[in-house]
XYZ file of C-alpha atoms in Angstrom:
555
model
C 0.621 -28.824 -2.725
C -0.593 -26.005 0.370
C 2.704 -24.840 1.831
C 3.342 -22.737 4.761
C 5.571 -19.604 4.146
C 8.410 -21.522 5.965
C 8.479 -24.539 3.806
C 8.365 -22.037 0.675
C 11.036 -19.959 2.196
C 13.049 -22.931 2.964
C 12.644 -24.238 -0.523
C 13.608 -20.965 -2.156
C 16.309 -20.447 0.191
C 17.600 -24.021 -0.369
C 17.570 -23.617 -4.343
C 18.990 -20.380 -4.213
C 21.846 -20.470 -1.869
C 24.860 -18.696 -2.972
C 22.758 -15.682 -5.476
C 22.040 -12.319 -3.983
C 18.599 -11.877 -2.207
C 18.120 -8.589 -0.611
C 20.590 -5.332 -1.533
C 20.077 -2.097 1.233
C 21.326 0.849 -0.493
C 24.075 2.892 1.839
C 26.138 6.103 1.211
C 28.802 3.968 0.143
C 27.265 1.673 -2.653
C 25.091 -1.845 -2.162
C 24.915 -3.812 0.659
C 23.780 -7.159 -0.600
C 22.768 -10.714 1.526
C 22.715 -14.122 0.056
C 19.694 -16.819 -0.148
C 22.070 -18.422 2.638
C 22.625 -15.934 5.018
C 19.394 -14.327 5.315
C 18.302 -17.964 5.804
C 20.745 -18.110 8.576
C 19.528 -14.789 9.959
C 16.077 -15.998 10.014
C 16.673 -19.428 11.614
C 19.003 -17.885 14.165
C 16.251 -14.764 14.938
C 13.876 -17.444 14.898
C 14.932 -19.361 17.551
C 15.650 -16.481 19.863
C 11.558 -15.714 19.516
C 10.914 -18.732 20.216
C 13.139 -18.847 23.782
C 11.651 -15.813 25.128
C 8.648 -18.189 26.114
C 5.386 -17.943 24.563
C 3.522 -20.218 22.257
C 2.745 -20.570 18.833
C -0.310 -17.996 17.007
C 0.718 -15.363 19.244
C 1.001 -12.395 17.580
C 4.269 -9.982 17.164
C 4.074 -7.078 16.073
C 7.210 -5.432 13.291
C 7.737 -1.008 13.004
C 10.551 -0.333 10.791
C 10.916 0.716 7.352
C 11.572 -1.438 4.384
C 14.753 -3.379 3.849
C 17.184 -6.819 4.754
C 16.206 -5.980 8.381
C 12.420 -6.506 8.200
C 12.807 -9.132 5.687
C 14.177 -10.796 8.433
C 12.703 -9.780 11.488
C 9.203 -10.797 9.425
C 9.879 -13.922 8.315
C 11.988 -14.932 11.630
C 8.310 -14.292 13.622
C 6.476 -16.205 11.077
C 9.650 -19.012 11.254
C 9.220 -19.182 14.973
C 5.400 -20.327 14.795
C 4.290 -16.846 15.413
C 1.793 -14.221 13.258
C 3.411 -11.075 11.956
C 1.922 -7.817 12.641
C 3.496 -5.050 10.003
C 2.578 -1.696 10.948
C 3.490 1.318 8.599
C 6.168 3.754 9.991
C 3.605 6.451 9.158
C 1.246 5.711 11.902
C 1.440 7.840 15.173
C 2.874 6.332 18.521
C -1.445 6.365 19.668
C -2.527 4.440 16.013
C 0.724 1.999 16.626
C -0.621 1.197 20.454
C -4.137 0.506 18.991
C -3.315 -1.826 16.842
C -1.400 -3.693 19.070
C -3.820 -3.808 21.731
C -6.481 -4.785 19.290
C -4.146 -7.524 17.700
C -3.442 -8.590 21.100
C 0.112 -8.401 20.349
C 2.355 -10.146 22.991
C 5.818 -8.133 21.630
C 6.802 -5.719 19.415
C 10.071 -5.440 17.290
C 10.248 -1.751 16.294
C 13.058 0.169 14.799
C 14.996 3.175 16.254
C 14.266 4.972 13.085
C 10.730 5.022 14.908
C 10.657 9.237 15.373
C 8.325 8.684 18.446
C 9.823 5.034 19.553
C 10.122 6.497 23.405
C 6.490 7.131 23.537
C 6.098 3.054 23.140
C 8.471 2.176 25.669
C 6.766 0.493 29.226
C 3.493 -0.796 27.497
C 2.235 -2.682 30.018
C 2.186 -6.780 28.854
C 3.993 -6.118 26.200
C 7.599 -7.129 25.298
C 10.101 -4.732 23.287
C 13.055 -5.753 21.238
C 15.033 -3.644 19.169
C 14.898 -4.166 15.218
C 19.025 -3.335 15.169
C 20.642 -4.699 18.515
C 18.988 -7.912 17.129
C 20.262 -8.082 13.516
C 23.442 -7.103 15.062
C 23.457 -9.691 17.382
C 21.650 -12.375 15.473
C 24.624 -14.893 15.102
C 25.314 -14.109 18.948
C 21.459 -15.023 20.092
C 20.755 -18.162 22.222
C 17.852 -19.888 20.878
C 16.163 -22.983 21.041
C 17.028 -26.254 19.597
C 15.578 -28.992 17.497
C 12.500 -27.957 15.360
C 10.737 -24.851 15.203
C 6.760 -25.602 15.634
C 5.230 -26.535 13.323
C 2.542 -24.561 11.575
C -0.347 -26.276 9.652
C -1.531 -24.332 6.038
C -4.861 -22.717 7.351
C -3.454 -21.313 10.186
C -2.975 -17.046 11.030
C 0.595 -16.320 9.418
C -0.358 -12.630 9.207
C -2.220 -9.975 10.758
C -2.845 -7.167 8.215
C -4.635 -3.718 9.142
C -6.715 -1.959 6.742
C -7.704 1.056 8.810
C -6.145 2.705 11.680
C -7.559 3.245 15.281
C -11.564 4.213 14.827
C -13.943 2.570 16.694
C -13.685 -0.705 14.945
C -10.549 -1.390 13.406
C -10.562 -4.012 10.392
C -7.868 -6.406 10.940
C -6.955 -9.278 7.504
C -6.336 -12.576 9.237
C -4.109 -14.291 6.196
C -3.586 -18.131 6.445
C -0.372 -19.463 5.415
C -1.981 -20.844 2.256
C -3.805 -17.460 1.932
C -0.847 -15.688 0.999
C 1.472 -19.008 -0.786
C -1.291 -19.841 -3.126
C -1.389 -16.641 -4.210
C 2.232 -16.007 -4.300
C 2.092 -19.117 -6.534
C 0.127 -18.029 -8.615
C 1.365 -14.786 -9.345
C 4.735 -15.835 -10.387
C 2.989 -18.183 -13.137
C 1.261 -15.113 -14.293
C 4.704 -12.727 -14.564
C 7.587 -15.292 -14.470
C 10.261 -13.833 -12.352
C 13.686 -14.413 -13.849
C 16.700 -15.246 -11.257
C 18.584 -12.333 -13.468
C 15.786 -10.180 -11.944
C 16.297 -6.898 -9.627
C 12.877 -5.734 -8.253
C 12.720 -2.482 -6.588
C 11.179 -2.381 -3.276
C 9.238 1.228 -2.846
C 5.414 0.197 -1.363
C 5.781 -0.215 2.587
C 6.030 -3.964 3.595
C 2.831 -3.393 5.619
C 1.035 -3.162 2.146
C -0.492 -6.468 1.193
C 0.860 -5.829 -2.301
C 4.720 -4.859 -1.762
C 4.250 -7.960 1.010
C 3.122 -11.011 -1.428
C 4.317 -9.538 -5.104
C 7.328 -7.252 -4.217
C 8.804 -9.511 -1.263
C 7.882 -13.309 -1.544
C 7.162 -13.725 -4.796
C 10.338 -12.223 -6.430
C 12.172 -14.216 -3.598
C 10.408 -17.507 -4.668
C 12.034 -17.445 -7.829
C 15.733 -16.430 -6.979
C 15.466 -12.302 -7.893
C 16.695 -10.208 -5.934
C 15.315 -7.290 -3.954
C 17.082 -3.204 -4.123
C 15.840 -1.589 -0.993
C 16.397 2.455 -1.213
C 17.687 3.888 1.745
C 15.080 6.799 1.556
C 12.261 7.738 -0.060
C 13.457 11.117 -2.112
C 13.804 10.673 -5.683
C 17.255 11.314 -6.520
C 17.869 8.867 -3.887
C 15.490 5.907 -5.832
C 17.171 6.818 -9.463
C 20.460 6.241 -7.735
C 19.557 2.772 -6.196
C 17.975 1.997 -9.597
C 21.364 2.518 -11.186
C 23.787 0.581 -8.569
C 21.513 -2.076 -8.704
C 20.433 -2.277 -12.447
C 16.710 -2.597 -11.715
C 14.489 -4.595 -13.686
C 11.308 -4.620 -12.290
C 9.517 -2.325 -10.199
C 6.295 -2.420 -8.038
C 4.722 1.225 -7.839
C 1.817 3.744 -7.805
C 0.698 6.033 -10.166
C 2.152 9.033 -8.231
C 6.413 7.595 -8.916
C 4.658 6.904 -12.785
C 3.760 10.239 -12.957
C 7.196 11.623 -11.287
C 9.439 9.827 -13.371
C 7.508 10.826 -16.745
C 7.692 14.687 -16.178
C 11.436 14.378 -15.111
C 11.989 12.803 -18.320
C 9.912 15.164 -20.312
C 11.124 18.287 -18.643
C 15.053 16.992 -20.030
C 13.883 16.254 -23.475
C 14.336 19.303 -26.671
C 11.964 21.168 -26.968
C 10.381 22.393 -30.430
C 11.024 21.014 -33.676
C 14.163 18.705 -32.158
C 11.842 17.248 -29.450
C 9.203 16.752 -32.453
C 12.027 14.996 -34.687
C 13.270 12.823 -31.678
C 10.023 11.806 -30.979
C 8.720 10.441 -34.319
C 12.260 8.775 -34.678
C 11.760 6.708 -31.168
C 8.718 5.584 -32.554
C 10.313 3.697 -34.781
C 12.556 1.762 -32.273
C 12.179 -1.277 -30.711
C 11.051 -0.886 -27.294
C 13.698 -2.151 -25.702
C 16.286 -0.203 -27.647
C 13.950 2.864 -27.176
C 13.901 2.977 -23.597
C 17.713 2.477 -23.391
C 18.068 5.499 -25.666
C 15.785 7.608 -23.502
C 17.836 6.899 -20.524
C 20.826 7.509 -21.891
C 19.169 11.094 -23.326
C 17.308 11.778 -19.963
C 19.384 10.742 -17.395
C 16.752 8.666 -16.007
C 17.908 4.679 -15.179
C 14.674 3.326 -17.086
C 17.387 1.490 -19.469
C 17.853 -1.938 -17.725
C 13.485 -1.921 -16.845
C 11.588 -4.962 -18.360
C 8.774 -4.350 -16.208
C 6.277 -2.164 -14.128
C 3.745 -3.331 -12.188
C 1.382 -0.415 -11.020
C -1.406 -0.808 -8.601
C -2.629 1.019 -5.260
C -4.593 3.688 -7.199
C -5.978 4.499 -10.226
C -3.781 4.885 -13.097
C -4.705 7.769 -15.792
C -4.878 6.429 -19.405
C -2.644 8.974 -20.626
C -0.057 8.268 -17.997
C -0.484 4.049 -19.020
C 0.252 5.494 -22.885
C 2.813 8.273 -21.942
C 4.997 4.779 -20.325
C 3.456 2.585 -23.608
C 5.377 5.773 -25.543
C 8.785 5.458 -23.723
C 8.770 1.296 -24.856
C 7.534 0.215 -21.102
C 4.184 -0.639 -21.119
C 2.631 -0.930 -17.489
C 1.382 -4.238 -15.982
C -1.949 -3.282 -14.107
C -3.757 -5.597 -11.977
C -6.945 -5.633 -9.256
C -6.509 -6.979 -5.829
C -7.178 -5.986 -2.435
C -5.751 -7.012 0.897
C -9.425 -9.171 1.478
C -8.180 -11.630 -1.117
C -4.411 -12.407 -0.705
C -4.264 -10.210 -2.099
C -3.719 -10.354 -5.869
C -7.449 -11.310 -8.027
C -5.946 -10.485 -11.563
C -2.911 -9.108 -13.225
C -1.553 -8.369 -17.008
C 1.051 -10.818 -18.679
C 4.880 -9.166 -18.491
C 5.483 -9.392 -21.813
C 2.874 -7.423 -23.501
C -0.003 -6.662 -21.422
C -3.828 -5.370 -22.491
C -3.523 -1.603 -22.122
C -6.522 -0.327 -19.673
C -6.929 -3.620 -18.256
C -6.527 -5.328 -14.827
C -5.833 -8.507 -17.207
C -6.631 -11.916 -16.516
C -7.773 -13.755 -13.572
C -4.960 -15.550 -11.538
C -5.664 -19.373 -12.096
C -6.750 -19.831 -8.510
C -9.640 -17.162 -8.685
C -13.333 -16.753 -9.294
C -15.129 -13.738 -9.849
C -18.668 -12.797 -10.670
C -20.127 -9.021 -11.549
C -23.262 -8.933 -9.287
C -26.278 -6.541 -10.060
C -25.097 -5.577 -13.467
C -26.105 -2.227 -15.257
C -26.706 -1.315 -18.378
C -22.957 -1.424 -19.629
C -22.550 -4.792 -18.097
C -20.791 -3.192 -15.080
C -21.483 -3.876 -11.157
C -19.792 -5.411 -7.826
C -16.805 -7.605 -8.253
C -17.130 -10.430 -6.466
C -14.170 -12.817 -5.572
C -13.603 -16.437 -4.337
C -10.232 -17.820 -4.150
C -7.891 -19.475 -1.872
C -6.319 -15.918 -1.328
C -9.291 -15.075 0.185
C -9.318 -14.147 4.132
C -12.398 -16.197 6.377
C -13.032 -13.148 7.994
C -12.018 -9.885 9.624
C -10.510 -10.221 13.248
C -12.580 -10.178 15.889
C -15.407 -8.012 13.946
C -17.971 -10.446 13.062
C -20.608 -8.110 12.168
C -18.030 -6.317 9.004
C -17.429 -9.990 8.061
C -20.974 -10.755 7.790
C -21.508 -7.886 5.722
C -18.722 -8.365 3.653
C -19.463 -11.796 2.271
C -22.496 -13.402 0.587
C -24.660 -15.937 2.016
C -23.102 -18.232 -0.297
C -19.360 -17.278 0.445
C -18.387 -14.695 -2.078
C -16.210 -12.171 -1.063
C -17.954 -8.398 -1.749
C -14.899 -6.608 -3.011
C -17.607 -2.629 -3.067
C -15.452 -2.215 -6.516
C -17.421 -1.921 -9.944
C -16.149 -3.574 -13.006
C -16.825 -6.179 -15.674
C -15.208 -9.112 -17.728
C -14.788 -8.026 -21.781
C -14.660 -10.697 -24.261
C -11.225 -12.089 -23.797
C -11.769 -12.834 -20.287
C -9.812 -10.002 -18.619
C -10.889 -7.984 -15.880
C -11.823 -4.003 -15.887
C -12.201 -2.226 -12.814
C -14.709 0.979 -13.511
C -14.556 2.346 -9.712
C -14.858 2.334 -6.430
C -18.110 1.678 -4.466
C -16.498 1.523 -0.802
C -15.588 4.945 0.484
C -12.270 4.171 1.283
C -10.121 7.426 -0.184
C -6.636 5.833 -1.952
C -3.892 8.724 -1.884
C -1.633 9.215 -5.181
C 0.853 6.838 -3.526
C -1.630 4.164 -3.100
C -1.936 5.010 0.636
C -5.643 3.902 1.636
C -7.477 6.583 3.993
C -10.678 5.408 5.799
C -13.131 8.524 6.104
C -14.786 7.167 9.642
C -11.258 7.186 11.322
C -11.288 10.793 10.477
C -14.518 11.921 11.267
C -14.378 10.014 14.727
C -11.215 12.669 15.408
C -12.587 15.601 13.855
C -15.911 15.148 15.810
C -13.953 14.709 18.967
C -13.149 18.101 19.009
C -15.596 20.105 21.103
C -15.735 22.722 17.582
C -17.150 19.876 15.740
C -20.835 18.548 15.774
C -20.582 16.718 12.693
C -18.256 15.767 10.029
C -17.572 14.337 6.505
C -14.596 13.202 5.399
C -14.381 13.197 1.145
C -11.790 12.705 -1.871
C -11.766 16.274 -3.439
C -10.351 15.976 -6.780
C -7.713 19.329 -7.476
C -8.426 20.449 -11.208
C -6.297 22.425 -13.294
C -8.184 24.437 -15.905
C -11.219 22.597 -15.241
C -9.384 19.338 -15.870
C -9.554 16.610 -13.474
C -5.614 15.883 -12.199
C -5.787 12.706 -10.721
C -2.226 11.651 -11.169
C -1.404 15.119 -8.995
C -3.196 13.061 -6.085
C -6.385 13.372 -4.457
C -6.878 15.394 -1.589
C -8.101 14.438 2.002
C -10.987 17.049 2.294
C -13.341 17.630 5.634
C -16.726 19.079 5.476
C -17.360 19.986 9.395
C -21.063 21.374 10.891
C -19.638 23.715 13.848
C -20.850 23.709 17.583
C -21.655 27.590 17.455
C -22.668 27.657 20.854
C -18.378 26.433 21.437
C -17.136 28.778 18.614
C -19.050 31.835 20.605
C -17.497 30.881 23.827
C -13.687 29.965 22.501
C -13.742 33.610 20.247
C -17.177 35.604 20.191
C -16.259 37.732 17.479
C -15.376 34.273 15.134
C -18.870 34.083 13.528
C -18.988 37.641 12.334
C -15.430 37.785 11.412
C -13.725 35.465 8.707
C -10.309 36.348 9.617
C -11.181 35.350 13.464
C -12.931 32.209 12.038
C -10.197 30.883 9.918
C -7.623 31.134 12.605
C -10.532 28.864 14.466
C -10.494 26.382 11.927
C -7.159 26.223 11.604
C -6.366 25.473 14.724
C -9.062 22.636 14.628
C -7.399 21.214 11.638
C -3.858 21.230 13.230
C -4.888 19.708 16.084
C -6.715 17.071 14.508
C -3.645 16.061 11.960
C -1.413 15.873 15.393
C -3.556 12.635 15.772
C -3.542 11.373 12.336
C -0.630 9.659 10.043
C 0.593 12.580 7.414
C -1.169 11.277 4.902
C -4.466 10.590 6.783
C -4.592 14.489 7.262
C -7.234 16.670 5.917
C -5.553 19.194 3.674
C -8.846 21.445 4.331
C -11.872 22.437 5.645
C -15.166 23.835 4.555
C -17.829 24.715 6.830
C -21.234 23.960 6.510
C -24.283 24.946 8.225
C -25.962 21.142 8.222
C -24.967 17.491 5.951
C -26.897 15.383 4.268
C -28.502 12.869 5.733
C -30.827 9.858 5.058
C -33.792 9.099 7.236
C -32.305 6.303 9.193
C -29.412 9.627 10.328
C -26.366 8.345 7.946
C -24.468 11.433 6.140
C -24.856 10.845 1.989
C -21.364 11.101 1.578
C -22.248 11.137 -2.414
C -24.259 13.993 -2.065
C -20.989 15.857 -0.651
C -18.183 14.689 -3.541
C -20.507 15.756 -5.658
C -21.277 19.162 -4.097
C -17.427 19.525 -4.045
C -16.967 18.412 -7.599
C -19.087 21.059 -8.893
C -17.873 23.988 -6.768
C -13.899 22.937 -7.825
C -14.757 22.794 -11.484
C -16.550 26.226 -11.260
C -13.933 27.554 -9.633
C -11.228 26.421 -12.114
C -13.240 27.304 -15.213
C -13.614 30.991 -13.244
């Protein structure tokens, strides 16, 4: 059957009634909503949308942070006929206005936790409604009666952004059966028990923390612990109130939680002796015992699922070691966004594991080693970026497969490895994905700047590479000199003069960027790379970077 998300919330709701659905972690404990009341919050929020006037497929656009609020707020627009718009608290007021303009957004719900809400206020054509003074409210709202509309499977439910505001933003149009086939599917894959508590730490702009931490746990009666901060003493606590079971994360909270936990286990021969004596445990009496020695609430976990970014072997074992072995799996926003993903119980270490039932993928242009393009067809997958034709075009094959720009290959047992990344998207340790154009468009904007090239500069530690310590945004800038001599004539000759330059160029580019957008540095050089047709060979750069940070750590 092809559902809409309202006929699979309804369903879920229906089923579900009286169990908890969403808990919001206060100062004072857990605040926790039924299947039936955030069903009633919907419908009534729903129906208030739709009496403001308007039609259905118009888009709405949703700024807060995670939690029972946007759960709401989210599925109310998509209840009231209309397509959600997430966009990520992170983005500046200039990268939020962008995105709506481009969506063609006809209102926006945002949240007062918004730090730079007032510099949204009086867009022209564009209605405003406050996140809280309508959850509030919602019981209170006057809304429309009789049926919402009516919403047919292949229509726009949502409007997902995978870069922010340079020259030609890429905006995911995902169908209603887009996103519920592949919900679908991936609760066949991990089987979601009604005794479940996920743990909601991706943003619910993320395609991922959208269809596997939201509506899929939600589909099958969990319930969903939303943190009322990101800080990690804050997280350990909600874990604990809320006896979490499953979590959704990157390999940056992997690699957090492991060193807490090793920095509060003996040391020397005990920690030796301890360690050879876990190995002998069960894993599920092993993990309970390390959270009881540690401190750290791992002891009710059945189950991590890590994507975003590239997990580190020896981080995958160091969790394999404490009895949780991590479910990996491959997706991208493009495809629904979920392509393959381990078993729960048991899944093949260093693998994205199976395909989901609904996909197909073939390796294009193989190597050697069997390893090339992954290319994906599925129902998940999107027809075709908004209103940019020309990235669709070159984003699909003649004959309809989806180019995912990732390299990996199928073993023996039919499970999917992912070997890298072709694309030159840069993914941050918290799975954060940074497009390189956006930030050359604003470093190059600068009247400094001639050129630039925006990279992922791996940090190394004793010549080691230290991926799980997150990658760093790194610019590579060709300077106007003729500007430099004119804004500080003695900045060529003089390195102190000329770093106090770049500085500033740097600050005042991150002002315009998302935090984690921002360059963390700059080098100067005195002309890029480039082919004959005038394109910089970003490869050429990583690799000129690579090979000055490993000298410099082995110095």
């Amino acid at each position: 059957m092809r559902y809409t998300i309202p006929q699979l919330f309804a369903e879920f709701a229906a089923k579900h009634g009286n169990r908890p659905a969403l808990h919001l972690q206060t100062r004072h404990g857990l605040d926790t909503q039924s299947y039936e009341v955030m069903a009633s919050r919907v419908d009534h929020l729903a129906r208030w949308i739709v009496a403001q006037g308007g039609k259905p497929g118009e888009r709405i656009a949703l700024l807060a942070s995670n939690g029972p609020d946007w759960v709401v707020a989210g599925l109310a627009i998509i209840s009231a006929g209309r397509v959600l718009v997430p966009l990520d608290m992170q983005l500046t007021p200039d990268e939020c206005l962008g995105l709506i303009e481009h969506s063609e957004a006809t209102a926006l719900i945002a949240s007062r936790q918004y730090a730079q809400i007032d510099q949204l206020r009086d867009h022209p054509g564009l209605s405003q409604w406050p996140l809280e003074d309508l959850i509030a409210d919602v019981h209170l709202l006057t809304g429309t009666r009789g049926p919402l509309p009516e919403r047919d499977p292949d229509d726009m439910a949502i409007l997902l952004y995978t870069s922010g505001t340079s020259g030609a933003p890429k905006g995911v149009p995902m169908s209603h059966h887009n996103i519920t086939s592949n919900v679908i599917a991936v609760t066949k894959r991990l089987h979601p028990d009604t005794s479940d508590v996920w743990l909601s730490l991706l943003p619910l702009s993320h395609g991922l923390e959208l269809c596997m931490g939201l509506l899929a746990p939600l589909s099958c009666g969990a319930s969903i612990c939303y943190p009322r901060s990101r800080r990690p003493e804050i997280i350990m606590e909600a874990m604990r109130k809320s006896g979490t079971t499953v979590m959704i994360t990157v390999p940056a909270i992997l690699d957090f939680f492991a060193k807490a936990i090793r920095s509060r286990a003996p040391k020397g021969w005990r920690g030796r002796l301890m360690r050879g004596g876990l190995r002998l445990l069960p894993p599920a009496i092993r993990r309970r015992v390390i959270a009881k020695l540690s401190g750290m609430p791992i002891g009710t976990i059945r189950g991590i699922v890590c994507g975003g970014a590239f997990l580190l072997p020896e981080l995958e074992m160091t969790w394999r070691a404490l009895g949780l072995p991590i479910i990996q799996g491959y997706g991208l926003t493009e495809a629904g966004p979920v392509v393959a993903v381990n078993r729960r119980y048991g899944p093949t270490a260093h693998s994205a594991g199976k395909l989901l039932e609904i996909v197909e993928v073939k390796i294009a242009e193989k190597d050697a080693h069997g390893i090339g393009e992954i290319l994906v067809k599925s129902p998940g997958v999107m027809a075709g970026y908004f209103k940019n034709p020309e990235a669709t075009a070159q984003t699909f094959t003649e004959d309809g497969w989806l180019k995912t720009g990732d390299l990996g290959y199928m073993d023996d047992r039919g499970e999917l490895h992912v070997a890298g990344r072709s694309k030159d998207v840069i993914i941050t340790g918290n799975g954060l994905n940074v497009y390189p154009e956006e930030i050359e468009a604003k470093l190059e904007e600068h009247h400094l700047v001639t050129k630039a090239c925006v990279v992922q500069r791996p940090i190394t530690s004793g010549g080691r590479r230290a991926e799980r310590d997150g990658d760093q945004v790194w610019a590579v800038v060709v300077l106007n000199e003729d500007a430099v001599r004119e804004e500080c004539p003695t900045a060529l000759s003089d390195p102190a003069a000329m770093h106090r330059l770049l500085t500033q160029v740097l600050s005042d580019t991150n002002a315009r960027l998302a935090p984690y957008k921002r360059p963390a540095g700059m080098d100067i050089w005195a002309e890029l790379p480039i082919t004959r047709s005038g394109k910089v060979q970003r490869q050429r750069v990583r690799q000129h970077l690579q090979h000055e940070a490993t000298k410099s750590a082995a110095a």
